[in-house]
Amino acid sequence: MKAVLCKELGLPSALVVEEVTSKKPGKKEVLIEVKACSVNYPDTLIIQGLYQFKPELPFSPGSDIAGIVKEVGEEVKHLKPGQEVFGIVPHGGFAEEVIAPASGVFPKPAAMDFKVAAAFMMAYGTSYHALKDRAHLQEGETLLVLGASGGVGLAAIELGKLMGAKVIAAASTDEKLALCKEYGADQTINYTQENLKERVKALTNGKGADVVYDPVGGDYSEAALRATAWEGRFLVVGFPAGIAQIALNLPLLKGCQIVGVFWGSFAMRSPQKNMQNTMALINYYTKGELKPYIDKVYSLEQAPQALQDMMDRKTKGKVIVQP
């Protein structure tokens, strides 16, 4: 089978596409024929050796997959060959086949095509865990979403609205903010043209945001934290713009919480809770309340370009690699 391989740590341009030997699943694993795999920010880190998990070289990036079960391990009972599925793997998704832990694989709803299924799990799993389990977002609260036109950002907008919040979307261009409005944002902020802190304060009558969802990091983190309401919750989701150095007097003065969100670790440590969350998200989808936005589709050979485009912030929503 063909696979995108990282043979040496570095930028996407160092990746190669080669033929590799197909593998057999272990007792609690499944072998999946990959029909689609979405690109996520951690993929850009893992190939540089900058992510929490560091697989042995060579390896294939890609974790958010959808496809057809080819073979199941002897202890796997909830899946069978020929079944259409989606789920999460630690890495290996940018390939024609992948071995997946059965606990992270779910039957795909019949109405959900493979591209949408591959765009679903990480974005919505992360955002739902963040807003429900970590922030305990309540109806009537104000949610500020940074990087709001990205995959997790759009998911946070949709889920925030479903949970009854007022949503303020912040992004870097008016084009991106127009997409955020389509996805339900009540108000928008272009933080390349407006002062983020002052604009949030103005939109909330001086109160600030009850919950801040920050998958961006960098200079925007402190500005957003300063715009957090008394007893607000600031969610640390990611930091493609850099890891912010936060002065700890700020949470003291605001009586607020800085809360880490690591959905991948949550899914492994609390599989039953993650299963409940996933079932709730699938229910939202089947009712037509969640609609993943797919910006571009790349071939396996174009996977390095897909990763580079994400690093250069040229994408909106989700981008997909299809073998």
PDB file of C-alpha atoms in Angstrom:
ATOM      1  CA  MET A   1       0.000   0.000   0.000  1.00  0.00           C
ATOM      2  CA  LYS A   2       1.037   3.631  -0.493  1.00  0.00           C
ATOM      3  CA  ALA A   3       1.735   5.898   2.458  1.00  0.00           C
ATOM      4  CA  VAL A   4       3.042   9.388   3.153  1.00  0.00           C
ATOM      5  CA  LEU A   5       6.202   8.855   5.188  1.00  0.00           C
ATOM      6  CA  CYS A   6       8.111  11.050   7.589  1.00  0.00           C
ATOM      7  CA  LYS A   7      11.639   9.629   7.432  1.00  0.00           C
ATOM      8  CA  GLU A   8      13.324  12.611   9.050  1.00  0.00           C
ATOM      9  CA  LEU A   9      11.854  15.282  11.292  1.00  0.00           C
ATOM     10  CA  GLY A  10      11.237  18.588   9.574  1.00  0.00           C
ATOM     11  CA  LEU A  11       8.855  20.570   7.396  1.00  0.00           C
ATOM     12  CA  PRO A  12       6.197  19.047   5.103  1.00  0.00           C
ATOM     13  CA  SER A  13       8.488  19.320   2.069  1.00  0.00           C
ATOM     14  CA  ALA A  14      10.618  16.498   3.538  1.00  0.00           C
ATOM     15  CA  LEU A  15       7.726  13.989   3.407  1.00  0.00           C
ATOM     16  CA  VAL A  16       7.725  11.289   0.730  1.00  0.00           C
ATOM     17  CA  VAL A  17       5.110   8.903  -0.695  1.00  0.00           C
ATOM     18  CA  GLU A  18       6.257   5.277  -0.901  1.00  0.00           C
ATOM     19  CA  GLU A  19       4.975   1.720  -1.051  1.00  0.00           C
ATOM     20  CA  VAL A  20       5.023   0.037   2.370  1.00  0.00           C
ATOM     21  CA  THR A  21       4.020  -3.390   3.657  1.00  0.00           C
ATOM     22  CA  SER A  22       0.433  -3.824   4.820  1.00  0.00           C
ATOM     23  CA  LYS A  23       0.135  -4.728   8.516  1.00  0.00           C
ATOM     24  CA  LYS A  24      -2.027  -7.166  10.479  1.00  0.00           C
ATOM     25  CA  PRO A  25      -4.209  -5.866  13.348  1.00  0.00           C
ATOM     26  CA  GLY A  26      -3.527  -6.902  16.921  1.00  0.00           C
ATOM     27  CA  LYS A  27      -6.127  -8.417  19.253  1.00  0.00           C
ATOM     28  CA  LYS A  28      -7.794  -5.076  20.030  1.00  0.00           C
ATOM     29  CA  GLU A  29      -7.151  -3.384  16.685  1.00  0.00           C
ATOM     30  CA  VAL A  30      -8.758  -3.080  13.274  1.00  0.00           C
ATOM     31  CA  LEU A  31      -7.263  -2.705   9.806  1.00  0.00           C
ATOM     32  CA  ILE A  32      -9.024   0.057   7.861  1.00  0.00           C
ATOM     33  CA  GLU A  33      -8.936   0.900   4.179  1.00  0.00           C
ATOM     34  CA  VAL A  34      -8.620   4.689   4.371  1.00  0.00           C
ATOM     35  CA  LYS A  35     -11.114   6.630   2.244  1.00  0.00           C
ATOM     36  CA  ALA A  36     -10.340  10.052   3.734  1.00  0.00           C
ATOM     37  CA  CYS A  37      -8.156  11.607   6.429  1.00  0.00           C
ATOM     38  CA  SER A  38      -8.426  15.198   7.601  1.00  0.00           C
ATOM     39  CA  VAL A  39      -5.457  17.459   8.296  1.00  0.00           C
ATOM     40  CA  ASN A  40      -5.120  18.813  11.818  1.00  0.00           C
ATOM     41  CA  TYR A  41      -2.682  21.201  13.463  1.00  0.00           C
ATOM     42  CA  PRO A  42      -1.016  18.404  15.517  1.00  0.00           C
ATOM     43  CA  ASP A  43      -0.016  16.779  12.201  1.00  0.00           C
ATOM     44  CA  THR A  44       2.194  19.794  11.482  1.00  0.00           C
ATOM     45  CA  LEU A  45       3.856  19.395  14.885  1.00  0.00           C
ATOM     46  CA  ILE A  46       4.373  15.625  14.918  1.00  0.00           C
ATOM     47  CA  ILE A  47       6.442  15.675  11.703  1.00  0.00           C
ATOM     48  CA  GLN A  48       8.761  18.250  13.324  1.00  0.00           C
ATOM     49  CA  GLY A  49       9.108  16.330  16.594  1.00  0.00           C
ATOM     50  CA  LEU A  50       7.265  19.099  18.439  1.00  0.00           C
ATOM     51  CA  TYR A  51       4.169  17.171  19.551  1.00  0.00           C
ATOM     52  CA  GLN A  52       3.552  15.391  22.856  1.00  0.00           C
ATOM     53  CA  PHE A  53       3.697  12.007  21.089  1.00  0.00           C
ATOM     54  CA  LYS A  54       6.873  11.164  19.169  1.00  0.00           C
ATOM     55  CA  PRO A  55       6.486   8.012  17.052  1.00  0.00           C
ATOM     56  CA  GLU A  56       9.498   6.114  15.800  1.00  0.00           C
ATOM     57  CA  LEU A  57      10.764   7.027  12.350  1.00  0.00           C
ATOM     58  CA  PRO A  58       9.597   6.370   9.717  1.00  0.00           C
ATOM     59  CA  PHE A  59       5.885   7.019  10.302  1.00  0.00           C
ATOM     60  CA  SER A  60       2.879   8.476   8.522  1.00  0.00           C
ATOM     61  CA  PRO A  61       1.105  11.535   9.953  1.00  0.00           C
ATOM     62  CA  GLY A  62      -2.685  11.778   9.969  1.00  0.00           C
ATOM     63  CA  SER A  63      -5.044  10.817  12.790  1.00  0.00           C
ATOM     64  CA  ASP A  64      -8.635  11.728  11.831  1.00  0.00           C
ATOM     65  CA  ILE A  65      -9.715   8.924   9.498  1.00  0.00           C
ATOM     66  CA  ALA A  66     -12.739   7.411   7.762  1.00  0.00           C
ATOM     67  CA  GLY A  67     -12.854   4.219   5.744  1.00  0.00           C
ATOM     68  CA  ILE A  68     -13.896   0.585   5.497  1.00  0.00           C
ATOM     69  CA  VAL A  69     -12.912  -2.167   7.936  1.00  0.00           C
ATOM     70  CA  LYS A  70     -10.776  -4.809   6.198  1.00  0.00           C
ATOM     71  CA  GLU A  71      -9.889  -7.005   9.173  1.00  0.00           C
ATOM     72  CA  VAL A  72     -10.562  -7.064  12.938  1.00  0.00           C
ATOM     73  CA  GLY A  73      -8.562  -8.396  15.867  1.00  0.00           C
ATOM     74  CA  GLU A  74      -9.888 -11.428  17.732  1.00  0.00           C
ATOM     75  CA  GLU A  75     -11.101  -9.416  20.746  1.00  0.00           C
ATOM     76  CA  VAL A  76     -12.969  -6.787  18.684  1.00  0.00           C
ATOM     77  CA  LYS A  77     -16.727  -7.338  18.921  1.00  0.00           C
ATOM     78  CA  HIS A  78     -18.399  -4.054  17.870  1.00  0.00           C
ATOM     79  CA  LEU A  79     -16.908  -3.886  14.353  1.00  0.00           C
ATOM     80  CA  LYS A  80     -16.766  -6.285  11.410  1.00  0.00           C
ATOM     81  CA  PRO A  81     -15.104  -6.440   7.958  1.00  0.00           C
ATOM     82  CA  GLY A  82     -16.899  -4.384   5.324  1.00  0.00           C
ATOM     83  CA  GLN A  83     -18.276  -1.890   7.857  1.00  0.00           C
ATOM     84  CA  GLU A  84     -17.931   1.834   7.115  1.00  0.00           C
ATOM     85  CA  VAL A  85     -16.319   3.585  10.073  1.00  0.00           C
ATOM     86  CA  PHE A  86     -14.602   6.736  11.297  1.00  0.00           C
ATOM     87  CA  GLY A  87     -12.323   7.437  14.207  1.00  0.00           C
ATOM     88  CA  ILE A  88      -8.943   8.466  15.569  1.00  0.00           C
ATOM     89  CA  VAL A  89      -5.526   6.868  15.287  1.00  0.00           C
ATOM     90  CA  PRO A  90      -2.311   8.100  16.961  1.00  0.00           C
ATOM     91  CA  HIS A  91      -0.758   8.506  13.486  1.00  0.00           C
ATOM     92  CA  GLY A  92      -0.722   6.703  10.132  1.00  0.00           C
ATOM     93  CA  GLY A  93      -3.834   8.131   8.485  1.00  0.00           C
ATOM     94  CA  PHE A  94      -2.114   9.552   5.390  1.00  0.00           C
ATOM     95  CA  ALA A  95      -2.009   6.120   3.756  1.00  0.00           C
ATOM     96  CA  GLU A  96      -4.151   3.647   1.856  1.00  0.00           C
ATOM     97  CA  GLU A  97      -4.511   1.502   5.005  1.00  0.00           C
ATOM     98  CA  VAL A  98      -4.107   2.102   8.712  1.00  0.00           C
ATOM     99  CA  ILE A  99      -4.130   0.046  11.909  1.00  0.00           C
ATOM    100  CA  ALA A 100      -6.469   1.631  14.469  1.00  0.00           C
ATOM    101  CA  PRO A 101      -7.230   0.892  18.132  1.00  0.00           C
ATOM    102  CA  ALA A 102     -10.780  -0.477  18.063  1.00  0.00           C
ATOM    103  CA  SER A 103     -11.780   1.678  21.064  1.00  0.00           C
ATOM    104  CA  GLY A 104     -11.331   4.812  18.944  1.00  0.00           C
ATOM    105  CA  VAL A 105     -13.335   3.611  15.927  1.00  0.00           C
ATOM    106  CA  PHE A 106     -17.086   4.093  15.474  1.00  0.00           C
ATOM    107  CA  PRO A 107     -19.658   2.980  12.881  1.00  0.00           C
ATOM    108  CA  LYS A 108     -20.193   5.773  10.368  1.00  0.00           C
ATOM    109  CA  PRO A 109     -23.764   7.062   9.946  1.00  0.00           C
ATOM    110  CA  ALA A 110     -25.028   6.008   6.514  1.00  0.00           C
ATOM    111  CA  ALA A 111     -25.858   9.598   5.521  1.00  0.00           C
ATOM    112  CA  MET A 112     -22.344  10.851   6.366  1.00  0.00           C
ATOM    113  CA  ASP A 113     -19.897  10.602   3.464  1.00  0.00           C
ATOM    114  CA  PHE A 114     -16.260   9.673   4.054  1.00  0.00           C
ATOM    115  CA  LYS A 115     -14.869  13.219   3.695  1.00  0.00           C
ATOM    116  CA  VAL A 116     -17.338  14.578   6.245  1.00  0.00           C
ATOM    117  CA  ALA A 117     -16.662  11.646   8.581  1.00  0.00           C
ATOM    118  CA  ALA A 118     -12.914  12.327   8.442  1.00  0.00           C
ATOM    119  CA  ALA A 119     -13.591  15.997   9.218  1.00  0.00           C
ATOM    120  CA  PHE A 120     -15.770  15.200  12.213  1.00  0.00           C
ATOM    121  CA  MET A 121     -14.066  13.470  15.097  1.00  0.00           C
ATOM    122  CA  MET A 122     -11.177  15.675  16.170  1.00  0.00           C
ATOM    123  CA  ALA A 123     -12.803  19.059  15.552  1.00  0.00           C
ATOM    124  CA  TYR A 124     -16.115  18.308  17.227  1.00  0.00           C
ATOM    125  CA  GLY A 125     -14.631  15.977  19.849  1.00  0.00           C
ATOM    126  CA  THR A 126     -12.195  18.684  20.944  1.00  0.00           C
ATOM    127  CA  SER A 127     -14.729  21.501  20.961  1.00  0.00           C
ATOM    128  CA  TYR A 128     -17.480  19.526  22.712  1.00  0.00           C
ATOM    129  CA  HIS A 129     -15.084  18.292  25.405  1.00  0.00           C
ATOM    130  CA  ALA A 130     -13.798  21.850  25.831  1.00  0.00           C
ATOM    131  CA  LEU A 131     -17.175  23.544  26.155  1.00  0.00           C
ATOM    132  CA  LYS A 132     -19.079  20.797  27.989  1.00  0.00           C
ATOM    133  CA  ASP A 133     -16.527  19.084  30.224  1.00  0.00           C
ATOM    134  CA  ARG A 134     -13.899  21.765  30.793  1.00  0.00           C
ATOM    135  CA  ALA A 135     -15.747  25.094  30.624  1.00  0.00           C
ATOM    136  CA  HIS A 136     -19.231  23.885  31.676  1.00  0.00           C
ATOM    137  CA  LEU A 137     -20.686  26.456  29.271  1.00  0.00           C
ATOM    138  CA  GLN A 138     -24.155  27.557  30.365  1.00  0.00           C
ATOM    139  CA  GLU A 139     -27.134  28.840  28.420  1.00  0.00           C
ATOM    140  CA  GLY A 140     -27.055  32.642  28.168  1.00  0.00           C
ATOM    141  CA  GLU A 141     -23.283  32.959  28.666  1.00  0.00           C
ATOM    142  CA  THR A 142     -21.000  34.701  26.180  1.00  0.00           C
ATOM    143  CA  LEU A 143     -18.453  32.561  24.338  1.00  0.00           C
ATOM    144  CA  LEU A 144     -15.480  34.176  22.562  1.00  0.00           C
ATOM    145  CA  VAL A 145     -13.910  31.933  19.899  1.00  0.00           C
ATOM    146  CA  LEU A 146     -10.449  32.813  18.591  1.00  0.00           C
ATOM    147  CA  GLY A 147      -9.282  31.391  15.258  1.00  0.00           C
ATOM    148  CA  ALA A 148     -12.977  30.975  14.669  1.00  0.00           C
ATOM    149  CA  SER A 149     -12.834  30.033  10.977  1.00  0.00           C
ATOM    150  CA  GLY A 150     -10.661  26.958  11.565  1.00  0.00           C
ATOM    151  CA  GLY A 151     -11.941  23.416  12.023  1.00  0.00           C
ATOM    152  CA  VAL A 152     -12.197  23.487  15.822  1.00  0.00           C
ATOM    153  CA  GLY A 153     -13.278  27.139  15.743  1.00  0.00           C
ATOM    154  CA  LEU A 154     -16.301  26.560  13.509  1.00  0.00           C
ATOM    155  CA  ALA A 155     -17.184  23.495  15.590  1.00  0.00           C
ATOM    156  CA  ALA A 156     -17.030  25.632  18.744  1.00  0.00           C
ATOM    157  CA  ILE A 157     -19.363  28.205  17.163  1.00  0.00           C
ATOM    158  CA  GLU A 158     -21.928  25.556  16.209  1.00  0.00           C
ATOM    159  CA  LEU A 159     -21.775  23.789  19.565  1.00  0.00           C
ATOM    160  CA  GLY A 160     -21.801  27.051  21.515  1.00  0.00           C
ATOM    161  CA  LYS A 161     -25.021  28.061  19.784  1.00  0.00           C
ATOM    162  CA  LEU A 162     -26.562  24.610  20.410  1.00  0.00           C
ATOM    163  CA  MET A 163     -25.693  25.011  24.101  1.00  0.00           C
ATOM    164  CA  GLY A 164     -27.486  28.371  24.218  1.00  0.00           C
ATOM    165  CA  ALA A 165     -24.532  30.760  24.324  1.00  0.00           C
ATOM    166  CA  LYS A 166     -24.050  34.107  22.634  1.00  0.00           C
ATOM    167  CA  VAL A 167     -21.025  33.597  20.358  1.00  0.00           C
ATOM    168  CA  ILE A 168     -18.428  36.197  19.392  1.00  0.00           C
ATOM    169  CA  ALA A 169     -16.147  34.966  16.585  1.00  0.00           C
ATOM    170  CA  ALA A 170     -12.661  36.437  16.176  1.00  0.00           C
ATOM    171  CA  ALA A 171     -10.536  35.798  13.074  1.00  0.00           C
ATOM    172  CA  SER A 172      -7.914  37.471  10.889  1.00  0.00           C
ATOM    173  CA  THR A 173      -9.888  38.428   7.755  1.00  0.00           C
ATOM    174  CA  ASP A 174     -13.358  39.625   6.851  1.00  0.00           C
ATOM    175  CA  GLU A 175     -13.721  36.636   4.502  1.00  0.00           C
ATOM    176  CA  LYS A 176     -13.116  34.217   7.370  1.00  0.00           C
ATOM    177  CA  LEU A 177     -15.552  36.141   9.573  1.00  0.00           C
ATOM    178  CA  ALA A 178     -18.255  35.915   6.897  1.00  0.00           C
ATOM    179  CA  LEU A 179     -17.974  32.122   7.140  1.00  0.00           C
ATOM    180  CA  CYS A 180     -18.233  32.370  10.935  1.00  0.00           C
ATOM    181  CA  LYS A 181     -21.486  34.323  10.554  1.00  0.00           C
ATOM    182  CA  GLU A 182     -22.816  31.569   8.286  1.00  0.00           C
ATOM    183  CA  TYR A 183     -22.037  29.085  11.050  1.00  0.00           C
ATOM    184  CA  GLY A 184     -24.018  31.021  13.648  1.00  0.00           C
ATOM    185  CA  ALA A 185     -21.726  33.625  15.204  1.00  0.00           C
ATOM    186  CA  ASP A 186     -23.750  36.472  16.705  1.00  0.00           C
ATOM    187  CA  GLN A 187     -20.949  39.039  16.461  1.00  0.00           C
ATOM    188  CA  THR A 188     -17.476  39.150  14.929  1.00  0.00           C
ATOM    189  CA  ILE A 189     -14.077  40.737  15.530  1.00  0.00           C
ATOM    190  CA  ASN A 190     -11.284  41.120  12.983  1.00  0.00           C
ATOM    191  CA  TYR A 191      -8.343  41.078  15.358  1.00  0.00           C
ATOM    192  CA  THR A 192      -5.887  42.300  12.730  1.00  0.00           C
ATOM    193  CA  GLN A 193      -7.867  45.543  12.469  1.00  0.00           C
ATOM    194  CA  GLU A 194      -9.541  45.920  15.878  1.00  0.00           C
ATOM    195  CA  ASN A 195      -8.300  45.888  19.473  1.00  0.00           C
ATOM    196  CA  LEU A 196      -9.430  42.463  20.685  1.00  0.00           C
ATOM    197  CA  LYS A 197      -9.749  43.319  24.368  1.00  0.00           C
ATOM    198  CA  GLU A 198     -11.568  46.622  23.820  1.00  0.00           C
ATOM    199  CA  ARG A 199     -13.908  45.162  21.203  1.00  0.00           C
ATOM    200  CA  VAL A 200     -14.910  42.241  23.439  1.00  0.00           C
ATOM    201  CA  LYS A 201     -15.564  44.619  26.305  1.00  0.00           C
ATOM    202  CA  ALA A 202     -17.705  46.815  24.035  1.00  0.00           C
ATOM    203  CA  LEU A 203     -19.741  43.876  22.740  1.00  0.00           C
ATOM    204  CA  THR A 204     -20.399  42.612  26.284  1.00  0.00           C
ATOM    205  CA  ASN A 205     -21.222  45.987  27.877  1.00  0.00           C
ATOM    206  CA  GLY A 206     -17.972  45.940  29.826  1.00  0.00           C
ATOM    207  CA  LYS A 207     -18.457  42.500  31.365  1.00  0.00           C
ATOM    208  CA  GLY A 208     -16.146  40.433  29.176  1.00  0.00           C
ATOM    209  CA  ALA A 209     -16.557  36.901  27.837  1.00  0.00           C
ATOM    210  CA  ASP A 210     -17.685  34.156  30.210  1.00  0.00           C
ATOM    211  CA  VAL A 211     -15.750  31.542  28.220  1.00  0.00           C
ATOM    212  CA  VAL A 212     -12.788  32.093  25.890  1.00  0.00           C
ATOM    213  CA  TYR A 213     -11.922  29.312  23.421  1.00  0.00           C
ATOM    214  CA  ASP A 214      -8.297  29.810  22.341  1.00  0.00           C
ATOM    215  CA  PRO A 215      -6.821  27.480  19.694  1.00  0.00           C
ATOM    216  CA  VAL A 216      -4.462  30.240  18.487  1.00  0.00           C
ATOM    217  CA  GLY A 217      -2.089  31.345  21.261  1.00  0.00           C
ATOM    218  CA  GLY A 218       0.552  34.022  20.746  1.00  0.00           C
ATOM    219  CA  ASP A 219      -0.225  37.675  21.415  1.00  0.00           C
ATOM    220  CA  TYR A 220      -3.976  37.105  21.206  1.00  0.00           C
ATOM    221  CA  SER A 221      -4.033  34.929  24.332  1.00  0.00           C
ATOM    222  CA  GLU A 222      -3.218  37.693  26.816  1.00  0.00           C
ATOM    223  CA  ALA A 223      -5.570  40.152  25.117  1.00  0.00           C
ATOM    224  CA  ALA A 224      -8.392  37.589  25.298  1.00  0.00           C
ATOM    225  CA  LEU A 225      -7.592  36.739  28.914  1.00  0.00           C
ATOM    226  CA  ARG A 226      -7.795  40.431  29.766  1.00  0.00           C
ATOM    227  CA  ALA A 227     -11.237  40.419  28.120  1.00  0.00           C
ATOM    228  CA  THR A 228     -12.455  37.483  30.238  1.00  0.00           C
ATOM    229  CA  ALA A 229     -15.325  38.112  32.645  1.00  0.00           C
ATOM    230  CA  TRP A 230     -15.195  37.723  36.425  1.00  0.00           C
ATOM    231  CA  GLU A 231     -15.205  33.970  37.171  1.00  0.00           C
ATOM    232  CA  GLY A 232     -14.755  33.292  33.440  1.00  0.00           C
ATOM    233  CA  ARG A 233     -13.026  30.247  31.987  1.00  0.00           C
ATOM    234  CA  PHE A 234     -10.142  30.608  29.540  1.00  0.00           C
ATOM    235  CA  LEU A 235      -9.681  27.422  27.478  1.00  0.00           C
ATOM    236  CA  VAL A 236      -6.158  26.632  26.248  1.00  0.00           C
ATOM    237  CA  VAL A 237      -6.776  24.533  23.107  1.00  0.00           C
ATOM    238  CA  GLY A 238      -3.696  25.164  20.932  1.00  0.00           C
ATOM    239  CA  PHE A 239      -0.983  27.646  20.047  1.00  0.00           C
ATOM    240  CA  PRO A 240       0.018  27.786  16.357  1.00  0.00           C
ATOM    241  CA  ALA A 241       0.836  31.482  16.862  1.00  0.00           C
ATOM    242  CA  GLY A 242       3.181  30.618  19.743  1.00  0.00           C
ATOM    243  CA  ILE A 243       2.950  29.736  23.438  1.00  0.00           C
ATOM    244  CA  ALA A 244       1.891  32.807  25.398  1.00  0.00           C
ATOM    245  CA  GLN A 245       3.677  33.837  28.597  1.00  0.00           C
ATOM    246  CA  ILE A 246       0.815  34.775  30.912  1.00  0.00           C
ATOM    247  CA  ALA A 247       1.239  36.905  34.031  1.00  0.00           C
ATOM    248  CA  LEU A 248      -0.476  35.017  36.871  1.00  0.00           C
ATOM    249  CA  ASN A 249      -1.849  38.169  38.420  1.00  0.00           C
ATOM    250  CA  LEU A 250      -4.463  38.247  35.634  1.00  0.00           C
ATOM    251  CA  PRO A 251      -6.469  35.171  36.719  1.00  0.00           C
ATOM    252  CA  LEU A 252      -6.202  36.383  40.308  1.00  0.00           C
ATOM    253  CA  LEU A 253      -7.631  39.813  39.496  1.00  0.00           C
ATOM    254  CA  LYS A 254     -10.454  38.333  37.443  1.00  0.00           C
ATOM    255  CA  GLY A 255     -11.192  35.350  39.670  1.00  0.00           C
ATOM    256  CA  CYS A 256     -11.070  33.329  36.454  1.00  0.00           C
ATOM    257  CA  GLN A 257      -9.761  29.913  35.520  1.00  0.00           C
ATOM    258  CA  ILE A 258      -7.178  28.990  32.892  1.00  0.00           C
ATOM    259  CA  VAL A 259      -8.219  25.513  31.791  1.00  0.00           C
ATOM    260  CA  GLY A 260      -6.226  23.096  29.632  1.00  0.00           C
ATOM    261  CA  VAL A 261      -7.988  21.131  26.882  1.00  0.00           C
ATOM    262  CA  PHE A 262      -6.263  17.959  25.648  1.00  0.00           C
ATOM    263  CA  TRP A 263      -9.005  15.945  24.002  1.00  0.00           C
ATOM    264  CA  GLY A 264      -6.721  13.157  22.753  1.00  0.00           C
ATOM    265  CA  SER A 265      -5.543  12.374  26.281  1.00  0.00           C
ATOM    266  CA  PHE A 266      -9.124  12.649  27.614  1.00  0.00           C
ATOM    267  CA  ALA A 267     -10.315  10.138  24.992  1.00  0.00           C
ATOM    268  CA  MET A 268      -7.659   7.624  26.068  1.00  0.00           C
ATOM    269  CA  ARG A 269      -8.049   8.157  29.819  1.00  0.00           C
ATOM    270  CA  SER A 270     -11.871   8.336  29.877  1.00  0.00           C
ATOM    271  CA  PRO A 271     -13.081   6.167  26.970  1.00  0.00           C
ATOM    272  CA  GLN A 272     -16.617   5.795  28.322  1.00  0.00           C
ATOM    273  CA  LYS A 273     -17.104   9.552  28.721  1.00  0.00           C
ATOM    274  CA  ASN A 274     -15.633  10.091  25.277  1.00  0.00           C
ATOM    275  CA  MET A 275     -18.023   7.473  23.880  1.00  0.00           C
ATOM    276  CA  GLN A 276     -20.967   9.348  25.423  1.00  0.00           C
ATOM    277  CA  ASN A 277     -19.750  12.615  23.927  1.00  0.00           C
ATOM    278  CA  THR A 278     -19.282  10.997  20.516  1.00  0.00           C
ATOM    279  CA  MET A 279     -22.794   9.552  20.558  1.00  0.00           C
ATOM    280  CA  ALA A 280     -24.184  12.993  21.453  1.00  0.00           C
ATOM    281  CA  LEU A 281     -22.265  14.565  18.552  1.00  0.00           C
ATOM    282  CA  ILE A 282     -23.481  11.919  16.103  1.00  0.00           C
ATOM    283  CA  ASN A 283     -27.024  12.614  17.282  1.00  0.00           C
ATOM    284  CA  TYR A 284     -26.534  16.342  16.617  1.00  0.00           C
ATOM    285  CA  TYR A 285     -25.233  15.486  13.148  1.00  0.00           C
ATOM    286  CA  THR A 286     -28.058  13.127  12.213  1.00  0.00           C
ATOM    287  CA  LYS A 287     -30.529  15.859  13.190  1.00  0.00           C
ATOM    288  CA  GLY A 288     -28.779  18.251  10.804  1.00  0.00           C
ATOM    289  CA  GLU A 289     -27.454  20.509  13.573  1.00  0.00           C
ATOM    290  CA  LEU A 290     -23.735  20.090  12.743  1.00  0.00           C
ATOM    291  CA  LYS A 291     -22.289  20.637   9.266  1.00  0.00           C
ATOM    292  CA  PRO A 292     -18.504  20.235   8.914  1.00  0.00           C
ATOM    293  CA  TYR A 293     -17.073  22.758   6.466  1.00  0.00           C
ATOM    294  CA  ILE A 294     -14.601  21.211   4.016  1.00  0.00           C
ATOM    295  CA  ASP A 295     -12.393  23.798   2.339  1.00  0.00           C
ATOM    296  CA  LYS A 296     -10.145  21.670   0.111  1.00  0.00           C
ATOM    297  CA  VAL A 297      -9.436  18.049  -0.835  1.00  0.00           C
ATOM    298  CA  TYR A 298      -5.867  16.894  -1.584  1.00  0.00           C
ATOM    299  CA  SER A 299      -4.507  13.634  -2.994  1.00  0.00           C
ATOM    300  CA  LEU A 300      -2.045  11.492  -1.053  1.00  0.00           C
ATOM    301  CA  GLU A 301       0.772  12.947  -3.139  1.00  0.00           C
ATOM    302  CA  GLN A 302      -0.449  16.458  -2.249  1.00  0.00           C
ATOM    303  CA  ALA A 303      -0.455  15.784   1.514  1.00  0.00           C
ATOM    304  CA  PRO A 304       2.762  17.795   2.090  1.00  0.00           C
ATOM    305  CA  GLN A 305       1.097  20.801   0.431  1.00  0.00           C
ATOM    306  CA  ALA A 306      -1.997  20.338   2.597  1.00  0.00           C
ATOM    307  CA  LEU A 307       0.167  20.465   5.725  1.00  0.00           C
ATOM    308  CA  GLN A 308       2.061  23.501   4.459  1.00  0.00           C
ATOM    309  CA  ASP A 309      -1.174  25.329   3.633  1.00  0.00           C
ATOM    310  CA  MET A 310      -2.369  24.706   7.195  1.00  0.00           C
ATOM    311  CA  MET A 311       0.914  25.983   8.623  1.00  0.00           C
ATOM    312  CA  ASP A 312       0.604  29.091   6.440  1.00  0.00           C
ATOM    313  CA  ARG A 313      -3.010  29.628   7.616  1.00  0.00           C
ATOM    314  CA  LYS A 314      -4.337  29.465   4.074  1.00  0.00           C
ATOM    315  CA  THR A 315      -7.195  27.136   4.983  1.00  0.00           C
ATOM    316  CA  LYS A 316     -10.650  27.492   6.529  1.00  0.00           C
ATOM    317  CA  GLY A 317     -12.641  24.783   8.256  1.00  0.00           C
ATOM    318  CA  LYS A 318     -11.244  21.347   7.445  1.00  0.00           C
ATOM    319  CA  VAL A 319      -8.992  20.089   4.661  1.00  0.00           C
ATOM    320  CA  ILE A 320      -8.957  16.448   3.579  1.00  0.00           C
ATOM    321  CA  VAL A 321      -6.387  14.032   2.171  1.00  0.00           C
ATOM    322  CA  GLN A 322      -7.883  11.248   0.049  1.00  0.00           C
ATOM    323  CA  PRO A 323      -5.806   8.204  -1.025  1.00  0.00           C
TER     324      PRO A 323
END
